[in-house]
Short mmCIF file of C-alpha atoms in Angstrom, two decimals:
data_model
loop_
_atom_site.label_atom_id
_atom_site.label_comp_id
_atom_site.label_asym_id
_atom_site.label_seq_id
_atom_site.Cartn_x
_atom_site.Cartn_y
_atom_site.Cartn_z
CA MET A 1 109.11 107.49 45.15
CA GLN A 2 110.77 104.82 47.43
CA ASN A 3 114.06 107.02 47.55
CA MET A 4 111.74 110.11 48.23
CA ASN A 5 109.76 108.23 51.38
CA LEU A 6 113.30 107.10 52.93
CA GLN A 7 114.58 110.68 52.68
CA LEU A 8 111.55 112.10 54.44
CA GLU A 9 111.68 109.60 56.82
CA THR A 10 115.49 110.17 57.46
CA GLN A 11 114.73 113.65 57.64
CA THR A 12 111.85 113.77 60.07
CA GLU A 13 114.14 111.05 62.41
CA VAL A 14 116.93 113.77 62.39
CA LYS A 15 114.38 116.92 63.19
CA ASP A 16 112.81 114.51 65.97
CA LYS A 17 116.46 113.68 67.25
CA ALA A 18 117.26 117.43 67.33
CA THR A 19 114.34 118.75 69.00
CA LYS A 20 114.89 116.13 71.54
CA SER A 21 118.21 117.09 72.25
CA SER A 22 117.33 120.75 72.51
CA LEU A 23 114.53 119.69 75.33
CA TRP A 24 116.92 117.85 77.54
CA LEU A 25 119.47 120.91 77.12
CA GLU A 26 116.87 123.25 78.02
CA THR A 27 115.92 120.88 81.10
CA LEU A 28 119.47 120.94 82.02
CA ARG A 29 119.29 124.58 81.50
CA ARG A 30 116.30 124.94 84.08
CA ILE A 31 118.02 122.59 86.67
CA VAL A 32 121.30 124.38 86.85
CA ALA A 33 119.60 128.04 87.35
CA ARG A 34 117.96 126.61 90.72
CA LYS A 35 120.23 126.78 93.21
CA SER A 36 118.37 124.36 95.34
CA ALA A 37 118.68 121.60 92.60
CA MET A 38 122.24 122.02 92.40
CA VAL A 39 122.64 121.93 96.04
CA GLY A 40 120.58 118.76 96.24
CA ALA A 41 122.66 117.49 93.18
CA PHE A 42 126.02 118.28 94.98
CA ILE A 43 124.41 116.18 98.17
CA VAL A 44 123.42 113.06 96.46
CA PHE A 45 126.56 113.16 94.27
CA ALA A 46 128.95 113.48 97.11
CA LEU A 47 126.76 110.47 98.52
CA ILE A 48 127.41 108.53 95.51
CA PHE A 49 131.05 109.33 95.55
CA VAL A 50 131.66 108.45 98.92
CA ALA A 51 129.74 105.34 98.38
CA MET A 52 132.02 104.25 95.20
CA PHE A 53 135.44 105.17 96.91
CA ALA A 54 134.25 103.74 100.63
CA PRO A 55 137.60 101.87 101.03
CA TYR A 56 139.54 104.37 100.12
CA LEU A 57 137.91 107.14 101.97
CA ALA A 58 137.09 105.38 105.30
CA PRO A 59 140.01 105.46 108.07
CA TYR A 60 139.18 102.25 109.40
CA HIS A 61 137.53 99.05 109.00
CA PRO A 62 133.38 99.78 109.50
CA THR A 63 132.84 96.25 111.19
CA GLU A 64 135.85 95.05 113.32
CA ASP A 65 135.09 95.92 116.66
CA GLY A 66 137.89 98.51 118.36
CA LYS A 67 139.71 98.31 121.65
CA LEU A 68 137.62 98.48 124.89
CA VAL A 69 140.04 101.26 125.96
CA ASP A 70 138.36 103.45 122.96
CA ARG A 71 134.51 102.68 123.28
CA LEU A 72 132.46 105.84 123.09
CA LYS A 73 135.30 108.62 122.69
CA PRO A 74 134.31 111.68 121.66
CA PRO A 75 135.25 113.36 118.26
CA SER A 76 139.12 113.89 118.00
CA ALA A 77 141.98 113.75 115.65
CA GLU A 78 142.17 110.06 115.61
CA HIS A 79 138.60 109.45 115.43
CA TRP A 80 136.85 112.48 113.82
CA LEU A 81 133.24 111.87 114.59
CA GLY A 82 134.10 109.79 117.30
CA THR A 83 133.38 106.06 118.22
CA ASP A 84 130.62 104.03 119.48
CA SER A 85 130.02 101.30 122.31
CA LEU A 86 132.30 98.62 120.55
CA GLY A 87 135.27 101.07 119.77
CA ARG A 88 134.61 101.22 115.93
CA ASP A 89 134.96 104.32 114.07
CA ILE A 90 131.92 106.20 113.52
CA LEU A 91 132.99 108.18 110.41
CA SER A 92 134.12 104.82 108.95
CA ARG A 93 130.47 103.09 109.67
CA ILE A 94 128.92 106.37 108.41
CA ILE A 95 131.21 106.22 104.53
CA PHE A 96 130.33 102.38 104.42
CA GLY A 97 126.76 103.23 105.34
CA ALA A 98 126.47 105.38 102.22
CA ARG A 99 126.57 102.19 100.26
CA ILE A 100 123.86 100.57 102.06
CA SER A 101 121.75 103.53 101.68
CA ILE A 102 122.13 103.86 97.79
CA GLN A 103 121.46 100.11 97.28
CA VAL A 104 117.99 100.60 99.47
CA GLY A 105 117.23 103.38 97.38
CA ILE A 106 117.85 102.04 94.01
CA ILE A 107 116.67 98.51 94.48
CA SER A 108 113.45 99.62 96.89
CA VAL A 109 112.37 102.24 94.18
CA GLY A 110 113.25 100.13 91.60
CA ILE A 111 110.57 97.36 92.51
CA ALA A 112 108.05 100.12 93.36
CA MET A 113 108.72 101.71 90.15
CA SER A 114 108.35 98.43 87.34
CA ILE A 115 105.47 96.97 89.12
CA GLY A 116 103.80 100.23 89.88
CA THR A 117 104.40 101.44 86.12
CA LEU A 118 103.26 98.42 84.58
CA VAL A 119 99.85 98.36 86.81
CA GLY A 120 99.50 101.90 86.51
CA ALA A 121 99.81 101.92 82.40
CA VAL A 122 97.64 98.62 82.04
CA ALA A 123 94.78 100.39 84.00
CA GLY A 124 94.95 103.63 82.47
CA TYR A 125 95.37 102.69 79.36
CA TYR A 126 92.59 99.78 79.25
CA GLY A 127 90.07 101.45 81.45
CA GLY A 128 86.78 99.98 82.42
CA TRP A 129 86.39 97.25 85.00
CA ILE A 130 90.80 96.48 84.79
CA ASP A 131 91.20 100.01 85.65
CA LEU A 132 88.10 99.69 88.60
CA VAL A 133 89.45 96.30 90.30
CA VAL A 134 93.06 98.15 90.13
CA MET A 135 92.65 101.06 91.49
CA ARG A 136 90.32 99.82 94.33
CA LEU A 137 93.13 97.37 94.95
CA ILE A 138 95.76 100.41 94.96
CA ASP A 139 93.19 102.49 97.66
CA ILE A 140 92.87 99.64 99.81
CA MET A 141 96.93 99.74 99.93
CA MET A 142 97.40 103.35 100.46
CA ALA A 143 94.50 103.15 103.38
CA PHE A 144 97.32 102.06 105.40
CA PRO A 145 100.19 104.22 106.63
CA SER A 146 103.25 103.29 104.77
CA ILE A 147 105.48 102.94 107.91
CA LEU A 148 103.16 100.47 109.48
CA LEU A 149 102.23 98.27 106.26
CA ALA A 150 106.13 98.15 105.54
CA ILE A 151 106.41 96.88 109.34
CA ALA A 152 103.83 94.41 108.68
CA ILE A 153 105.23 93.02 105.24
CA THR A 154 108.57 92.73 106.92
CA ALA A 155 107.16 91.08 110.39
CA VAL A 156 105.88 88.26 107.69
CA LEU A 157 109.00 88.17 105.61
CA GLY A 158 111.55 87.88 108.42
CA PRO A 159 113.68 90.87 109.56
CA SER A 160 116.85 91.55 107.10
CA LEU A 161 117.52 94.48 105.34
CA GLN A 162 116.54 92.52 102.08
CA ASN A 163 113.46 91.92 103.09
CA ALA A 164 112.56 95.53 104.33
CA MET A 165 114.02 96.67 100.69
CA VAL A 166 111.33 94.36 99.28
CA ALA A 167 108.52 95.40 101.78
CA ILE A 168 109.46 99.13 100.92
CA GLY A 169 109.08 98.33 97.69
CA ILE A 170 105.66 96.87 97.74
CA VAL A 171 104.38 99.84 100.09
CA TYR A 172 105.52 102.44 97.20
CA ILE A 173 103.97 100.47 94.49
CA PRO A 174 100.54 102.45 94.65
CA THR A 175 102.32 106.06 94.64
CA TYR A 176 103.74 105.17 90.81
CA ALA A 177 100.72 103.27 89.88
CA ARG A 178 98.64 106.39 90.47
CA ILE A 179 100.81 108.98 88.95
CA VAL A 180 101.24 106.59 85.80
CA ARG A 181 97.62 106.09 85.54
CA SER A 182 97.21 109.90 85.45
CA SER A 183 99.57 110.40 83.02
CA VAL A 184 98.49 107.52 80.67
CA LEU A 185 94.93 108.58 80.84
CA SER A 186 95.88 111.86 79.07
CA VAL A 187 98.25 110.43 76.67
CA LYS A 188 96.22 107.82 75.30
CA ALA A 189 93.60 110.58 74.01
CA THR A 190 96.54 112.10 71.86
CA GLU A 191 96.33 112.25 67.90
CA TYR A 192 99.51 110.10 67.76
CA VAL A 193 98.53 107.62 69.80
CA GLU A 194 94.84 107.27 67.67
CA ALA A 195 97.29 107.41 64.70
CA ALA A 196 99.35 104.36 66.14
CA LYS A 197 96.00 102.57 66.74
CA ALA A 198 94.92 103.44 62.94
CA ILE A 199 97.70 101.74 61.71
CA GLY A 200 96.94 98.46 63.25
CA ALA A 201 99.93 98.90 66.10
CA ASN A 202 99.17 96.56 68.88
CA ASP A 203 98.44 97.41 72.42
CA PHE A 204 101.94 96.19 73.58
CA ARG A 205 103.61 98.97 71.39
CA ILE A 206 101.40 101.33 71.70
CA ILE A 207 101.67 101.41 75.63
CA PHE A 208 105.60 101.36 75.38
CA LYS A 209 106.72 103.01 72.42
CA HIS A 210 103.93 105.98 72.38
CA VAL A 211 102.39 106.14 75.93
CA LEU A 212 104.82 105.40 78.73
CA PRO A 213 107.90 107.66 77.00
CA ASN A 214 105.86 110.45 77.19
CA CYS A 215 104.61 109.87 81.09
CA ILE A 216 108.54 109.84 81.62
CA ALA A 217 108.93 113.52 83.49
CA PRO A 218 106.81 112.73 86.19
CA ILE A 219 108.16 108.89 86.96
CA ILE A 220 111.57 110.91 86.73
CA VAL A 221 110.48 113.11 89.63
CA GLN A 222 108.76 110.68 91.95
CA THR A 223 111.62 108.22 91.58
CA THR A 224 114.87 110.71 92.56
CA MET A 225 112.49 111.97 95.57
CA GLY A 226 111.40 108.25 96.47
CA ILE A 227 114.89 107.22 96.81
CA GLY A 228 115.24 109.59 99.81
CA THR A 229 112.21 108.24 101.49
CA ALA A 230 113.21 104.88 100.79
CA ILE A 231 116.42 105.59 102.66
CA LEU A 232 114.30 107.02 105.40
CA GLU A 233 112.12 104.25 105.79
CA ALA A 234 114.67 101.37 105.72
CA ALA A 235 116.64 103.51 108.56
CA GLY A 236 112.92 103.64 110.49
CA LEU A 237 112.78 99.71 109.98
CA SER A 238 116.40 99.10 111.09
CA PHE A 239 115.56 101.39 114.12
CA LEU A 240 113.08 98.96 115.18
CA GLY A 241 115.23 95.96 114.56
CA LEU A 242 113.38 94.71 111.07
CA GLY A 243 116.05 95.68 108.93
CA ALA A 244 119.61 95.76 109.13
CA ARG A 245 121.32 93.00 111.07
CA PRO A 246 124.69 93.47 112.87
CA PRO A 247 127.33 94.20 112.17
CA GLN A 248 126.13 96.10 108.91
CA PRO A 249 126.83 99.95 109.27
CA GLU A 250 123.23 101.11 108.12
CA TRP A 251 122.70 104.48 109.62
CA GLY A 252 118.88 103.47 111.27
CA PHE A 253 120.73 100.44 113.03
CA MET A 254 123.73 102.88 114.33
CA LEU A 255 120.82 105.06 115.67
CA ALA A 256 119.20 101.96 117.29
CA ASN A 257 122.44 100.65 118.93
CA ALA A 258 123.43 104.10 120.19
CA ARG A 259 120.21 105.58 121.70
CA GLN A 260 120.95 104.22 125.58
CA PHE A 261 124.41 106.18 125.17
CA ILE A 262 122.42 109.35 123.89
CA ARG A 263 123.26 110.98 127.15
CA ASN A 264 126.74 110.21 127.40
CA ALA A 265 127.78 110.15 123.72
CA PRO A 266 125.55 112.09 122.05
CA TRP A 267 128.04 112.01 119.07
CA ALA A 268 126.95 108.45 118.20
CA THR A 269 123.30 109.62 117.06
CA VAL A 270 123.76 113.02 116.15
CA PHE A 271 126.04 111.87 113.39
CA PRO A 272 123.88 109.33 111.74
CA GLY A 273 121.10 111.28 112.22
CA LEU A 274 122.61 114.11 110.15
CA ALA A 275 123.59 111.36 107.73
CA ILE A 276 119.99 110.42 106.89
CA MET A 277 118.99 114.03 107.03
CA LEU A 278 121.42 115.56 104.48
CA THR A 279 120.63 112.59 101.84
CA VAL A 280 116.71 112.75 102.12
CA LEU A 281 117.30 116.70 101.97
CA GLY A 282 119.60 115.80 98.90
CA PHE A 283 117.10 113.94 97.06
CA ASN A 284 114.37 116.13 98.07
CA LEU A 285 115.68 119.54 96.70
CA LEU A 286 117.04 117.38 93.46
CA GLY A 287 113.67 115.96 92.89
CA ASP A 288 111.62 119.37 93.12
CA GLY A 289 114.38 120.76 90.90
CA LEU A 290 113.46 118.32 88.25
CA ARG A 291 110.11 118.54 88.84
CA ASP A 292 110.30 122.26 88.14
CA ALA A 293 112.49 121.98 85.22
CA LEU A 294 110.41 118.80 83.84
CA ASP A 295 107.06 120.09 84.03
CA PRO A 296 105.83 122.47 80.67
CA ARG A 297 103.13 124.52 83.15
CA LEU A 298 106.27 125.99 85.05
CA LYS A 299 108.16 127.19 82.12
CA GLU A 300 109.47 130.71 82.71
#
C-alpha cells in the first residue's frame, strides 16, 4: 500500500513538473511571437552586456579628467560621442554608467518588491483590521507624487546614490503591496489553499508555498517595468543633486553637469538622455511582452 502511494506521489510530481515545463515553454513562445517584446529584450540584454564588459568596451577611463584642449569636443573619430566639460570621453562614461543604472534598478526594485510582497501577502491573506490598517498606510504613501516623496526621503537620509536607491525602493513599496494583495485575495479562496488549511498546514507554509507562487506573474511584470522606472527616478534625483556624486558616471548626473553647455555642446546632454530613454523603453517593452505572455486572459 505504501509503495502504491509512493508511486502515485511520484507520478503526480512528474506530471506537475511536465505541466510547469510546458507552461514556461508556451510563455516563451508567446514572448518570442511579440516583436515589441523582443526589441525590449534586445535592448535590456545589450545593456547588461555593456555593463558586464564595460572595462573592455570603454576606450577611455570614465572618471579621470582629460586634457583642457579636449574640453567639449564634438563627436569625432577619437571621441565617438564627444567630450564633456572636463575633457572626459562621453562614450566611456555612458558605458560605465550602464553599471550604475543596472545596480540602481535591481537594488531599488529589490527593496520595493521584497517589502511590498510581504506586506501585500499578509494584508491580503489575513484581511480584517490588519488589511484595513496596512492599506490605509499604503494609500497615504500613494497620495504623494513618487518623485516628491523620493526627494523628501533622500533629503532626510542625505544626498548619495545609495540613499537614492533606498528612497526609490521605499517609494515603490505600495505598488507591489497593492498588486500582491489583489492577487492573494483571489488565490486564497481557491480549493488547493482550502485543502492545505484542512490538512493542518500553518499560515507561513500556505502563504509561501501555495499562495505567493501563484501570484508570481504580476510580480515579474511589475519588476521588469519597475527597473526602468527606478532608473528614471534615480536619474532625476541625480539631476537635482540628490543622487550620484562626482565623479560617478551616472547618466542623470551627466545631464546635470552638461545642462549649462546645452547651446555650445548639445552632444553632452543628448547622448546621456538617449541612454536613459532607450533603457527605460527597453524595460517597458519587455514588461509589456511579459504581461501579455503571462496573462491567461490574453491567450490566443
